[in-house]
Amino acid sequence: MSAGDAVKVVEVGPRDGLQNEPYAIATEIKLELIHRLSKTGLKVIEATSFVRAPAIPQLADAEAVMSGLKRKPGVCYPVLVPNEQGYQRARSVGADEIAVFTAASEAFNRKNINCSIDESLARFAPVMALARRDAVRVRGYVSCTLGCPYQGEVPIADVVRVAEALLDEGCDEISLGDTIGVGTPASARRMLRSVAESIPMEQLAIHFHDTYGQALANIYACLEAGVRVVDSSVGGLGGCPYARGATGNVATEDLVYMLDGLGMATGIDLQKLAETGEWITSQLDRPRSRAGQAWLKRTPTGNVHET
Ligand code: MG
């Protein structure tokens, strides 16, 4: 790991963050959030999800969001799709990059998408075939890589098996998620290294939650192990509708502040990002991220004003 290394930050706030909000959010707010994020220098902004509306009511306006996007050249706006029908819906409104998802935990899959791991992998097959035909890039999410709310421990061998299966099906990138945020640096790095034995590190991403305040430490440990793609959510928005007690994703502001300090290149303007975090958390009446709050209150010498 050295200064100057480029890190790709995948912003998941508009999808993974907002899907867990308890109150309906206007489509205009979502579009404004994506628009503001696109001006921070972020190159990947996961925009919405084409799961069935009853499953995730908060994202029932997926078509309207995709149709209303002011696309910025050079920025990708991937969307989550659960199956072939979701794929067709996404494509009909111009989605050109998608993400599929499963869990490394059998119990979580049963509760979350009502099928086994193998059934969920089989379900993707037609989606993957269509994506290949259409030259659509596919990201695969593996959730519960460091623990599961239903079965507890998740064997690393299961994480490796699921990640390999997603790669075999044609995923271009695999995002390894600590969905409930129970990992610590050693377990996170061990899991990543095990997966990287059979999948090139360039195709791996990490997706960590901050439930126990470990997300940044876990990310740092994984950066040392060589990963260069990191998921995060502006304002630390998010949780998991199926994993009670799981708190937000690591905040993009906190992540970018750390990467800046390490001299790693993200291309993201922390000032604009912090302002965007301030705006969306006030819209949703949620607490701001720590780095975002501190950054906006700092003095010219870098100190933070007492409040
Ligand atoms: Mg998440």
PDB file of C-alpha atoms and ligand atoms in Angstrom:
ATOM      1  CA  MET A   1       0.000   0.000   0.000  1.00  0.00           C
ATOM      2  CA  SER A   2       1.552   3.302  -0.989  1.00  0.00           C
ATOM      3  CA  ALA A   3       0.665   6.949  -1.340  1.00  0.00           C
ATOM      4  CA  GLY A   4      -0.538   7.729  -4.832  1.00  0.00           C
ATOM      5  CA  ASP A   5      -2.393   4.436  -5.248  1.00  0.00           C
ATOM      6  CA  ALA A   6      -5.797   5.003  -6.780  1.00  0.00           C
ATOM      7  CA  VAL A   7      -8.841   3.819  -4.840  1.00  0.00           C
ATOM      8  CA  LYS A   8     -12.238   3.530  -6.504  1.00  0.00           C
ATOM      9  CA  VAL A   9     -14.992   4.563  -4.118  1.00  0.00           C
ATOM     10  CA  VAL A  10     -18.389   3.065  -4.947  1.00  0.00           C
ATOM     11  CA  GLU A  11     -21.108   5.293  -3.514  1.00  0.00           C
ATOM     12  CA  VAL A  12     -24.088   3.199  -2.449  1.00  0.00           C
ATOM     13  CA  GLY A  13     -26.067   5.819  -0.509  1.00  0.00           C
ATOM     14  CA  PRO A  14     -28.936   6.377  -2.950  1.00  0.00           C
ATOM     15  CA  ARG A  15     -29.662   2.641  -2.996  1.00  0.00           C
ATOM     16  CA  ASP A  16     -28.232   0.842   0.023  1.00  0.00           C
ATOM     17  CA  GLY A  17     -28.598   3.944   2.177  1.00  0.00           C
ATOM     18  CA  LEU A  18     -32.089   5.111   1.291  1.00  0.00           C
ATOM     19  CA  GLN A  19     -33.670   1.646   1.076  1.00  0.00           C
ATOM     20  CA  ASN A  20     -33.599   1.442   4.835  1.00  0.00           C
ATOM     21  CA  GLU A  21     -35.179   4.813   5.627  1.00  0.00           C
ATOM     22  CA  PRO A  22     -38.447   4.473   7.540  1.00  0.00           C
ATOM     23  CA  TYR A  23     -40.315   7.296   5.764  1.00  0.00           C
ATOM     24  CA  ALA A  24     -41.080   7.766   2.100  1.00  0.00           C
ATOM     25  CA  ILE A  25     -38.546   9.944   0.324  1.00  0.00           C
ATOM     26  CA  ALA A  26     -39.609  12.009  -2.681  1.00  0.00           C
ATOM     27  CA  THR A  27     -38.105  11.026  -6.011  1.00  0.00           C
ATOM     28  CA  GLU A  28     -36.876  14.618  -6.379  1.00  0.00           C
ATOM     29  CA  ILE A  29     -34.779  14.273  -3.226  1.00  0.00           C
ATOM     30  CA  LYS A  30     -33.208  11.081  -4.553  1.00  0.00           C
ATOM     31  CA  LEU A  31     -32.430  12.712  -7.880  1.00  0.00           C
ATOM     32  CA  GLU A  32     -30.999  15.760  -6.155  1.00  0.00           C
ATOM     33  CA  LEU A  33     -28.810  13.510  -3.994  1.00  0.00           C
ATOM     34  CA  ILE A  34     -27.460  11.621  -7.011  1.00  0.00           C
ATOM     35  CA  HIS A  35     -26.914  14.890  -8.868  1.00  0.00           C
ATOM     36  CA  ARG A  36     -24.969  16.399  -5.971  1.00  0.00           C
ATOM     37  CA  LEU A  37     -22.915  13.221  -5.547  1.00  0.00           C
ATOM     38  CA  SER A  38     -22.039  13.238  -9.242  1.00  0.00           C
ATOM     39  CA  LYS A  39     -20.439  16.660  -8.783  1.00  0.00           C
ATOM     40  CA  THR A  40     -18.093  15.502  -6.000  1.00  0.00           C
ATOM     41  CA  GLY A  41     -15.822  13.504  -8.298  1.00  0.00           C
ATOM     42  CA  LEU A  42     -17.378  10.122  -7.485  1.00  0.00           C
ATOM     43  CA  LYS A  43     -17.249   7.892 -10.548  1.00  0.00           C
ATOM     44  CA  VAL A  44     -19.673   5.181  -9.436  1.00  0.00           C
ATOM     45  CA  ILE A  45     -23.023   5.980  -7.816  1.00  0.00           C
ATOM     46  CA  GLU A  46     -25.396   3.080  -7.259  1.00  0.00           C
ATOM     47  CA  ALA A  47     -28.662   4.751  -8.123  1.00  0.00           C
ATOM     48  CA  THR A  48     -31.544   2.461  -7.137  1.00  0.00           C
ATOM     49  CA  SER A  49     -32.860  -1.085  -7.091  1.00  0.00           C
ATOM     50  CA  PHE A  50     -35.298  -2.966  -9.289  1.00  0.00           C
ATOM     51  CA  VAL A  51     -36.445  -5.403  -6.648  1.00  0.00           C
ATOM     52  CA  ARG A  52     -40.211  -5.815  -6.384  1.00  0.00           C
ATOM     53  CA  ALA A  53     -41.812  -2.719  -4.870  1.00  0.00           C
ATOM     54  CA  PRO A  54     -43.513  -4.623  -1.990  1.00  0.00           C
ATOM     55  CA  ALA A  55     -40.117  -5.984  -0.920  1.00  0.00           C
ATOM     56  CA  ILE A  56     -38.453  -2.573  -0.701  1.00  0.00           C
ATOM     57  CA  PRO A  57     -41.183   0.122  -0.878  1.00  0.00           C
ATOM     58  CA  GLN A  58     -38.612   2.874  -0.445  1.00  0.00           C
ATOM     59  CA  LEU A  59     -37.217   2.181  -3.925  1.00  0.00           C
ATOM     60  CA  ALA A  60     -40.534   1.636  -5.720  1.00  0.00           C
ATOM     61  CA  ASP A  61     -39.780   4.671  -7.889  1.00  0.00           C
ATOM     62  CA  ALA A  62     -36.757   3.045  -9.555  1.00  0.00           C
ATOM     63  CA  GLU A  63     -38.010   3.783 -13.080  1.00  0.00           C
ATOM     64  CA  ALA A  64     -38.640   7.436 -12.240  1.00  0.00           C
ATOM     65  CA  VAL A  65     -35.194   7.789 -10.690  1.00  0.00           C
ATOM     66  CA  MET A  66     -33.428   6.292 -13.697  1.00  0.00           C
ATOM     67  CA  SER A  67     -35.515   8.299 -16.155  1.00  0.00           C
ATOM     68  CA  GLY A  68     -34.864  11.509 -14.259  1.00  0.00           C
ATOM     69  CA  LEU A  69     -31.081  11.150 -13.941  1.00  0.00           C
ATOM     70  CA  LYS A  70     -28.939  13.968 -15.228  1.00  0.00           C
ATOM     71  CA  ARG A  71     -26.139  11.667 -16.317  1.00  0.00           C
ATOM     72  CA  LYS A  72     -22.683  13.106 -15.979  1.00  0.00           C
ATOM     73  CA  PRO A  73     -20.188  11.791 -18.537  1.00  0.00           C
ATOM     74  CA  GLY A  74     -17.654   9.505 -16.907  1.00  0.00           C
ATOM     75  CA  VAL A  75     -19.956   8.560 -14.029  1.00  0.00           C
ATOM     76  CA  CYS A  76     -21.567   5.098 -13.825  1.00  0.00           C
ATOM     77  CA  TYR A  77     -25.002   4.642 -12.259  1.00  0.00           C
ATOM     78  CA  PRO A  78     -25.370   0.918 -11.564  1.00  0.00           C
ATOM     79  CA  VAL A  79     -28.635  -0.513 -10.251  1.00  0.00           C
ATOM     80  CA  LEU A  80     -29.513  -3.608  -8.266  1.00  0.00           C
ATOM     81  CA  VAL A  81     -31.514  -6.288 -10.067  1.00  0.00           C
ATOM     82  CA  PRO A  82     -32.875  -9.452  -8.443  1.00  0.00           C
ATOM     83  CA  ASN A  83     -33.933 -11.408 -11.524  1.00  0.00           C
ATOM     84  CA  GLU A  84     -34.697 -11.322 -15.233  1.00  0.00           C
ATOM     85  CA  GLN A  85     -37.787  -9.196 -14.777  1.00  0.00           C
ATOM     86  CA  GLY A  86     -35.808  -6.648 -12.785  1.00  0.00           C
ATOM     87  CA  TYR A  87     -33.184  -6.679 -15.498  1.00  0.00           C
ATOM     88  CA  GLN A  88     -35.736  -5.890 -18.198  1.00  0.00           C
ATOM     89  CA  ARG A  89     -37.199  -3.082 -16.108  1.00  0.00           C
ATOM     90  CA  ALA A  90     -33.756  -1.618 -15.491  1.00  0.00           C
ATOM     91  CA  ARG A  91     -32.754  -1.814 -19.132  1.00  0.00           C
ATOM     92  CA  SER A  92     -35.997  -0.221 -20.277  1.00  0.00           C
ATOM     93  CA  VAL A  93     -34.968   2.965 -18.496  1.00  0.00           C
ATOM     94  CA  GLY A  94     -31.377   2.983 -19.648  1.00  0.00           C
ATOM     95  CA  ALA A  95     -29.439   1.167 -16.916  1.00  0.00           C
ATOM     96  CA  ASP A  96     -26.092   0.152 -18.381  1.00  0.00           C
ATOM     97  CA  GLU A  97     -24.513  -1.445 -15.345  1.00  0.00           C
ATOM     98  CA  ILE A  98     -26.158  -3.792 -12.858  1.00  0.00           C
ATOM     99  CA  ALA A  99     -25.530  -5.563  -9.586  1.00  0.00           C
ATOM    100  CA  VAL A 100     -26.819  -8.945  -8.443  1.00  0.00           C
ATOM    101  CA  PHE A 101     -26.764 -10.135  -4.872  1.00  0.00           C
ATOM    102  CA  THR A 102     -26.653 -13.178  -2.685  1.00  0.00           C
ATOM    103  CA  ALA A 103     -25.330 -14.047   0.748  1.00  0.00           C
ATOM    104  CA  ALA A 104     -22.589 -16.332   1.985  1.00  0.00           C
ATOM    105  CA  SER A 105     -25.047 -17.440   4.677  1.00  0.00           C
ATOM    106  CA  GLU A 106     -27.693 -20.019   3.845  1.00  0.00           C
ATOM    107  CA  ALA A 107     -29.947 -18.765   6.652  1.00  0.00           C
ATOM    108  CA  PHE A 108     -29.738 -15.144   5.505  1.00  0.00           C
ATOM    109  CA  ASN A 109     -30.625 -16.038   1.932  1.00  0.00           C
ATOM    110  CA  ARG A 110     -33.650 -17.993   3.124  1.00  0.00           C
ATOM    111  CA  LYS A 111     -34.904 -15.032   5.142  1.00  0.00           C
ATOM    112  CA  ASN A 112     -33.862 -12.325   2.692  1.00  0.00           C
ATOM    113  CA  ILE A 113     -34.655 -13.664  -0.751  1.00  0.00           C
ATOM    114  CA  ASN A 114     -36.488 -16.831   0.212  1.00  0.00           C
ATOM    115  CA  CYS A 115     -34.226 -19.307  -1.495  1.00  0.00           C
ATOM    116  CA  SER A 116     -31.012 -21.218  -0.943  1.00  0.00           C
ATOM    117  CA  ILE A 117     -27.618 -19.907  -2.025  1.00  0.00           C
ATOM    118  CA  ASP A 118     -27.557 -22.319  -4.955  1.00  0.00           C
ATOM    119  CA  GLU A 119     -31.081 -21.359  -5.987  1.00  0.00           C
ATOM    120  CA  SER A 120     -30.148 -17.683  -5.886  1.00  0.00           C
ATOM    121  CA  LEU A 121     -27.104 -18.352  -8.050  1.00  0.00           C
ATOM    122  CA  ALA A 122     -29.251 -20.279 -10.503  1.00  0.00           C
ATOM    123  CA  ARG A 123     -31.705 -17.393 -10.591  1.00  0.00           C
ATOM    124  CA  PHE A 124     -28.969 -15.094 -11.867  1.00  0.00           C
ATOM    125  CA  ALA A 125     -28.111 -17.304 -14.833  1.00  0.00           C
ATOM    126  CA  PRO A 126     -30.643 -15.764 -17.239  1.00  0.00           C
ATOM    127  CA  VAL A 127     -29.735 -12.267 -16.012  1.00  0.00           C
ATOM    128  CA  MET A 128     -26.065 -12.962 -16.618  1.00  0.00           C
ATOM    129  CA  ALA A 129     -26.786 -14.298 -20.096  1.00  0.00           C
ATOM    130  CA  LEU A 130     -28.699 -11.153 -20.994  1.00  0.00           C
ATOM    131  CA  ALA A 131     -26.021  -8.908 -19.517  1.00  0.00           C
ATOM    132  CA  ARG A 132     -23.366 -10.695 -21.555  1.00  0.00           C
ATOM    133  CA  ARG A 133     -25.432 -10.286 -24.710  1.00  0.00           C
ATOM    134  CA  ASP A 134     -25.956  -6.586 -23.999  1.00  0.00           C
ATOM    135  CA  ALA A 135     -22.356  -5.973 -22.849  1.00  0.00           C
ATOM    136  CA  VAL A 136     -23.665  -4.774 -19.487  1.00  0.00           C
ATOM    137  CA  ARG A 137     -21.137  -4.788 -16.667  1.00  0.00           C
ATOM    138  CA  VAL A 138     -22.218  -6.827 -13.634  1.00  0.00           C
ATOM    139  CA  ARG A 139     -21.168  -6.489 -10.035  1.00  0.00           C
ATOM    140  CA  GLY A 140     -21.927  -9.320  -7.630  1.00  0.00           C
ATOM    141  CA  TYR A 141     -22.640  -8.656  -3.978  1.00  0.00           C
ATOM    142  CA  VAL A 142     -21.890 -11.251  -1.357  1.00  0.00           C
ATOM    143  CA  SER A 143     -23.456 -10.295   1.958  1.00  0.00           C
ATOM    144  CA  CYS A 144     -22.822 -11.682   5.447  1.00  0.00           C
ATOM    145  CA  THR A 145     -19.161 -12.416   4.713  1.00  0.00           C
ATOM    146  CA  LEU A 146     -18.118 -11.825   8.322  1.00  0.00           C
ATOM    147  CA  GLY A 147     -21.200 -12.920  10.192  1.00  0.00           C
ATOM    148  CA  CYS A 148     -24.924 -13.517   9.868  1.00  0.00           C
ATOM    149  CA  PRO A 149     -27.789 -12.325  12.070  1.00  0.00           C
ATOM    150  CA  TYR A 150     -29.462 -15.743  11.829  1.00  0.00           C
ATOM    151  CA  GLN A 151     -26.714 -18.337  11.774  1.00  0.00           C
ATOM    152  CA  GLY A 152     -23.920 -16.387  13.494  1.00  0.00           C
ATOM    153  CA  GLU A 153     -20.584 -17.457  12.159  1.00  0.00           C
ATOM    154  CA  VAL A 154     -20.126 -17.778   8.417  1.00  0.00           C
ATOM    155  CA  PRO A 155     -17.332 -20.125   7.321  1.00  0.00           C
ATOM    156  CA  ILE A 156     -14.774 -18.435   5.064  1.00  0.00           C
ATOM    157  CA  ALA A 157     -15.050 -21.429   2.738  1.00  0.00           C
ATOM    158  CA  ASP A 158     -18.682 -20.454   2.088  1.00  0.00           C
ATOM    159  CA  VAL A 159     -17.680 -16.878   1.239  1.00  0.00           C
ATOM    160  CA  VAL A 160     -15.038 -18.176  -1.163  1.00  0.00           C
ATOM    161  CA  ARG A 161     -17.463 -20.613  -2.784  1.00  0.00           C
ATOM    162  CA  VAL A 162     -20.130 -17.956  -3.365  1.00  0.00           C
ATOM    163  CA  ALA A 163     -17.631 -15.390  -4.653  1.00  0.00           C
ATOM    164  CA  GLU A 164     -16.166 -17.930  -7.070  1.00  0.00           C
ATOM    165  CA  ALA A 165     -19.626 -18.901  -8.263  1.00  0.00           C
ATOM    166  CA  LEU A 166     -20.494 -15.258  -8.993  1.00  0.00           C
ATOM    167  CA  LEU A 167     -17.257 -14.850 -10.901  1.00  0.00           C
ATOM    168  CA  ASP A 168     -17.914 -18.046 -12.855  1.00  0.00           C
ATOM    169  CA  GLU A 169     -21.358 -16.761 -13.766  1.00  0.00           C
ATOM    170  CA  GLY A 170     -19.729 -13.722 -15.324  1.00  0.00           C
ATOM    171  CA  CYS A 171     -19.575 -11.005 -12.676  1.00  0.00           C
ATOM    172  CA  ASP A 172     -16.889  -8.424 -13.403  1.00  0.00           C
ATOM    173  CA  GLU A 173     -16.482  -7.351  -9.797  1.00  0.00           C
ATOM    174  CA  ILE A 174     -17.334  -9.007  -6.483  1.00  0.00           C
ATOM    175  CA  SER A 175     -18.215  -6.865  -3.478  1.00  0.00           C
ATOM    176  CA  LEU A 176     -17.668  -8.586  -0.137  1.00  0.00           C
ATOM    177  CA  GLY A 177     -20.107  -7.253   2.425  1.00  0.00           C
ATOM    178  CA  ASP A 178     -20.018  -7.271   6.199  1.00  0.00           C
ATOM    179  CA  THR A 179     -23.744  -6.683   6.229  1.00  0.00           C
ATOM    180  CA  ILE A 180     -24.153  -6.507  10.001  1.00  0.00           C
ATOM    181  CA  GLY A 181     -20.806  -4.901  10.718  1.00  0.00           C
ATOM    182  CA  VAL A 182     -19.421  -7.480  13.130  1.00  0.00           C
ATOM    183  CA  GLY A 183     -15.989  -7.892  11.550  1.00  0.00           C
ATOM    184  CA  THR A 184     -12.689  -6.720  12.982  1.00  0.00           C
ATOM    185  CA  PRO A 185      -9.481  -5.976  11.054  1.00  0.00           C
ATOM    186  CA  ALA A 186      -8.043  -9.465  11.408  1.00  0.00           C
ATOM    187  CA  SER A 187     -11.214 -11.269  10.366  1.00  0.00           C
ATOM    188  CA  ALA A 188     -11.828  -8.841   7.496  1.00  0.00           C
ATOM    189  CA  ARG A 189      -8.305  -9.232   6.135  1.00  0.00           C
ATOM    190  CA  ARG A 190      -8.365 -13.019   6.560  1.00  0.00           C
ATOM    191  CA  MET A 191     -11.615 -13.257   4.622  1.00  0.00           C
ATOM    192  CA  LEU A 192     -10.386 -10.950   1.833  1.00  0.00           C
ATOM    193  CA  ARG A 193      -7.089 -12.810   1.471  1.00  0.00           C
ATOM    194  CA  SER A 194      -8.871 -16.149   1.281  1.00  0.00           C
ATOM    195  CA  VAL A 195     -11.129 -14.924  -1.507  1.00  0.00           C
ATOM    196  CA  ALA A 196      -8.157 -13.325  -3.286  1.00  0.00           C
ATOM    197  CA  GLU A 197      -6.446 -16.700  -3.504  1.00  0.00           C
ATOM    198  CA  SER A 198      -8.765 -17.614  -6.354  1.00  0.00           C
ATOM    199  CA  ILE A 199     -10.083 -14.233  -7.576  1.00  0.00           C
ATOM    200  CA  PRO A 200      -7.782 -11.422  -8.737  1.00  0.00           C
ATOM    201  CA  MET A 201      -7.675  -8.643  -6.132  1.00  0.00           C
ATOM    202  CA  GLU A 202      -8.471  -6.121  -8.922  1.00  0.00           C
ATOM    203  CA  GLN A 203     -11.926  -7.674  -9.188  1.00  0.00           C
ATOM    204  CA  LEU A 204     -12.697  -7.488  -5.479  1.00  0.00           C
ATOM    205  CA  ALA A 205     -14.400  -4.742  -3.479  1.00  0.00           C
ATOM    206  CA  ILE A 206     -15.230  -4.423   0.202  1.00  0.00           C
ATOM    207  CA  HIS A 207     -18.523  -3.230   1.667  1.00  0.00           C
ATOM    208  CA  PHE A 208     -18.389  -2.659   5.394  1.00  0.00           C
ATOM    209  CA  HIS A 209     -20.858  -1.459   7.996  1.00  0.00           C
ATOM    210  CA  ASP A 210     -19.946   0.490  11.110  1.00  0.00           C
ATOM    211  CA  THR A 211     -22.099  -1.264  13.708  1.00  0.00           C
ATOM    212  CA  TYR A 212     -19.215  -1.731  16.146  1.00  0.00           C
ATOM    213  CA  GLY A 213     -17.186   1.252  14.945  1.00  0.00           C
ATOM    214  CA  GLN A 214     -14.790  -1.040  13.075  1.00  0.00           C
ATOM    215  CA  ALA A 215     -15.508  -0.153   9.467  1.00  0.00           C
ATOM    216  CA  LEU A 216     -12.552   2.168   8.827  1.00  0.00           C
ATOM    217  CA  ALA A 217     -10.144  -0.114  10.662  1.00  0.00           C
ATOM    218  CA  ASN A 218     -11.397  -3.040   8.610  1.00  0.00           C
ATOM    219  CA  ILE A 219     -11.038  -1.061   5.395  1.00  0.00           C
ATOM    220  CA  TYR A 220      -7.500  -0.055   6.333  1.00  0.00           C
ATOM    221  CA  ALA A 221      -6.562  -3.670   6.986  1.00  0.00           C
ATOM    222  CA  CYS A 222      -7.988  -4.653   3.601  1.00  0.00           C
ATOM    223  CA  LEU A 223      -6.210  -1.784   1.813  1.00  0.00           C
ATOM    224  CA  GLU A 224      -2.995  -3.181   3.252  1.00  0.00           C
ATOM    225  CA  ALA A 225      -3.975  -6.548   1.828  1.00  0.00           C
ATOM    226  CA  GLY A 226      -4.310  -4.939  -1.594  1.00  0.00           C
ATOM    227  CA  VAL A 227      -7.974  -4.137  -2.232  1.00  0.00           C
ATOM    228  CA  ARG A 228      -8.532  -0.899  -4.151  1.00  0.00           C
ATOM    229  CA  VAL A 229     -12.328  -0.738  -4.487  1.00  0.00           C
ATOM    230  CA  VAL A 230     -14.314   0.336  -1.445  1.00  0.00           C
ATOM    231  CA  ASP A 231     -18.082   0.801  -1.047  1.00  0.00           C
ATOM    232  CA  SER A 232     -19.448   3.538   1.187  1.00  0.00           C
ATOM    233  CA  SER A 233     -22.542   5.617   1.745  1.00  0.00           C
ATOM    234  CA  VAL A 234     -22.705   9.395   2.061  1.00  0.00           C
ATOM    235  CA  GLY A 235     -23.652  10.375   5.584  1.00  0.00           C
ATOM    236  CA  GLY A 236     -23.260   6.734   6.613  1.00  0.00           C
ATOM    237  CA  LEU A 237     -26.832   6.161   5.464  1.00  0.00           C
ATOM    238  CA  GLY A 238     -28.162   2.672   5.513  1.00  0.00           C
ATOM    239  CA  GLY A 239     -28.590  -0.444   7.498  1.00  0.00           C
ATOM    240  CA  CYS A 240     -30.169  -3.626   6.377  1.00  0.00           C
ATOM    241  CA  PRO A 241     -33.929  -4.162   6.280  1.00  0.00           C
ATOM    242  CA  TYR A 242     -33.374  -7.852   6.993  1.00  0.00           C
ATOM    243  CA  ALA A 243     -30.652  -7.560   9.610  1.00  0.00           C
ATOM    244  CA  ARG A 244     -31.989  -5.952  12.742  1.00  0.00           C
ATOM    245  CA  GLY A 245     -29.444  -3.881  14.601  1.00  0.00           C
ATOM    246  CA  ALA A 246     -27.195  -3.395  11.601  1.00  0.00           C
ATOM    247  CA  THR A 247     -26.241   0.261  11.455  1.00  0.00           C
ATOM    248  CA  GLY A 248     -25.143   2.283   8.491  1.00  0.00           C
ATOM    249  CA  ASN A 249     -22.548   1.703   5.872  1.00  0.00           C
ATOM    250  CA  VAL A 250     -19.212   3.334   6.466  1.00  0.00           C
ATOM    251  CA  ALA A 251     -19.648   7.038   5.669  1.00  0.00           C
ATOM    252  CA  THR A 252     -18.107   8.160   2.388  1.00  0.00           C
ATOM    253  CA  GLU A 253     -16.872  11.349   4.097  1.00  0.00           C
ATOM    254  CA  ASP A 254     -15.006   9.327   6.745  1.00  0.00           C
ATOM    255  CA  LEU A 255     -13.551   7.043   4.088  1.00  0.00           C
ATOM    256  CA  VAL A 256     -12.379   9.874   1.826  1.00  0.00           C
ATOM    257  CA  TYR A 257     -10.855  11.764   4.755  1.00  0.00           C
ATOM    258  CA  MET A 258      -8.826   8.665   5.637  1.00  0.00           C
ATOM    259  CA  LEU A 259      -7.792   7.990   2.038  1.00  0.00           C
ATOM    260  CA  ASP A 260      -6.765  11.643   1.603  1.00  0.00           C
ATOM    261  CA  GLY A 261      -4.642  11.359   4.723  1.00  0.00           C
ATOM    262  CA  LEU A 262      -2.997   8.222   3.347  1.00  0.00           C
ATOM    263  CA  GLY A 263      -2.222  10.086   0.136  1.00  0.00           C
ATOM    264  CA  MET A 264      -4.342   7.683  -1.872  1.00  0.00           C
ATOM    265  CA  ALA A 265      -6.051   9.111  -4.945  1.00  0.00           C
ATOM    266  CA  THR A 266      -9.845   9.108  -5.144  1.00  0.00           C
ATOM    267  CA  GLY A 267     -10.573  12.150  -7.298  1.00  0.00           C
ATOM    268  CA  ILE A 268     -13.243  13.133  -4.776  1.00  0.00           C
ATOM    269  CA  ASP A 269     -13.631  16.661  -3.406  1.00  0.00           C
ATOM    270  CA  LEU A 270     -14.160  16.261   0.341  1.00  0.00           C
ATOM    271  CA  GLN A 271     -15.675  19.735   0.694  1.00  0.00           C
ATOM    272  CA  LYS A 272     -18.401  19.012  -1.860  1.00  0.00           C
ATOM    273  CA  LEU A 273     -18.912  15.565  -0.390  1.00  0.00           C
ATOM    274  CA  ALA A 274     -19.258  16.929   3.143  1.00  0.00           C
ATOM    275  CA  GLU A 275     -21.770  19.508   1.914  1.00  0.00           C
ATOM    276  CA  THR A 276     -23.753  16.764   0.201  1.00  0.00           C
ATOM    277  CA  GLY A 277     -23.693  14.692   3.378  1.00  0.00           C
ATOM    278  CA  GLU A 278     -24.840  17.706   5.377  1.00  0.00           C
ATOM    279  CA  TRP A 279     -27.681  18.295   2.959  1.00  0.00           C
ATOM    280  CA  ILE A 280     -29.030  14.737   2.784  1.00  0.00           C
ATOM    281  CA  THR A 281     -28.747  14.039   6.503  1.00  0.00           C
ATOM    282  CA  SER A 282     -30.662  17.220   7.257  1.00  0.00           C
ATOM    283  CA  GLN A 283     -33.311  16.228   4.696  1.00  0.00           C
ATOM    284  CA  LEU A 284     -33.684  12.864   6.413  1.00  0.00           C
ATOM    285  CA  ASP A 285     -33.179  14.200   9.927  1.00  0.00           C
ATOM    286  CA  ARG A 286     -30.289  11.868  10.530  1.00  0.00           C
ATOM    287  CA  PRO A 287     -26.964  12.470  12.279  1.00  0.00           C
ATOM    288  CA  ARG A 288     -24.111  13.617  10.088  1.00  0.00           C
ATOM    289  CA  SER A 289     -20.956  11.628   9.490  1.00  0.00           C
ATOM    290  CA  ARG A 290     -18.092  12.392  11.831  1.00  0.00           C
ATOM    291  CA  ALA A 291     -15.613  13.489   9.181  1.00  0.00           C
ATOM    292  CA  GLY A 292     -18.281  15.473   7.328  1.00  0.00           C
ATOM    293  CA  GLN A 293     -19.276  17.335  10.449  1.00  0.00           C
ATOM    294  CA  ALA A 294     -15.692  18.021  11.507  1.00  0.00           C
ATOM    295  CA  TRP A 295     -14.632  19.086   8.035  1.00  0.00           C
ATOM    296  CA  LEU A 296     -17.362  21.675   7.719  1.00  0.00           C
ATOM    297  CA  LYS A 297     -16.533  23.108  11.152  1.00  0.00           C
ATOM    298  CA  ARG A 298     -12.764  23.191  10.833  1.00  0.00           C
ATOM    299  CA  THR A 299     -10.771  26.398  11.066  1.00  0.00           C
ATOM    300  CA  PRO A 300      -8.098  27.380   8.502  1.00  0.00           C
ATOM    301  CA  THR A 301      -5.507  25.639  10.689  1.00  0.00           C
ATOM    302  CA  GLY A 302      -7.431  22.399  10.519  1.00  0.00           C
ATOM    303  CA  ASN A 303      -8.751  22.480  14.068  1.00  0.00           C
ATOM    304  CA  VAL A 304     -12.362  21.839  14.734  1.00  0.00           C
ATOM    305  CA  HIS A 305     -14.383  24.586  16.393  1.00  0.00           C
ATOM    306  CA  GLU A 306     -15.706  23.686  19.802  1.00  0.00           C
ATOM    307  CA  THR A 307     -19.470  23.643  19.838  1.00  0.00           C
TER     308      THR A 307
HETATM  309 MG    MG B   1     -24.563  -1.955   2.954  1.00  0.00          MG
END
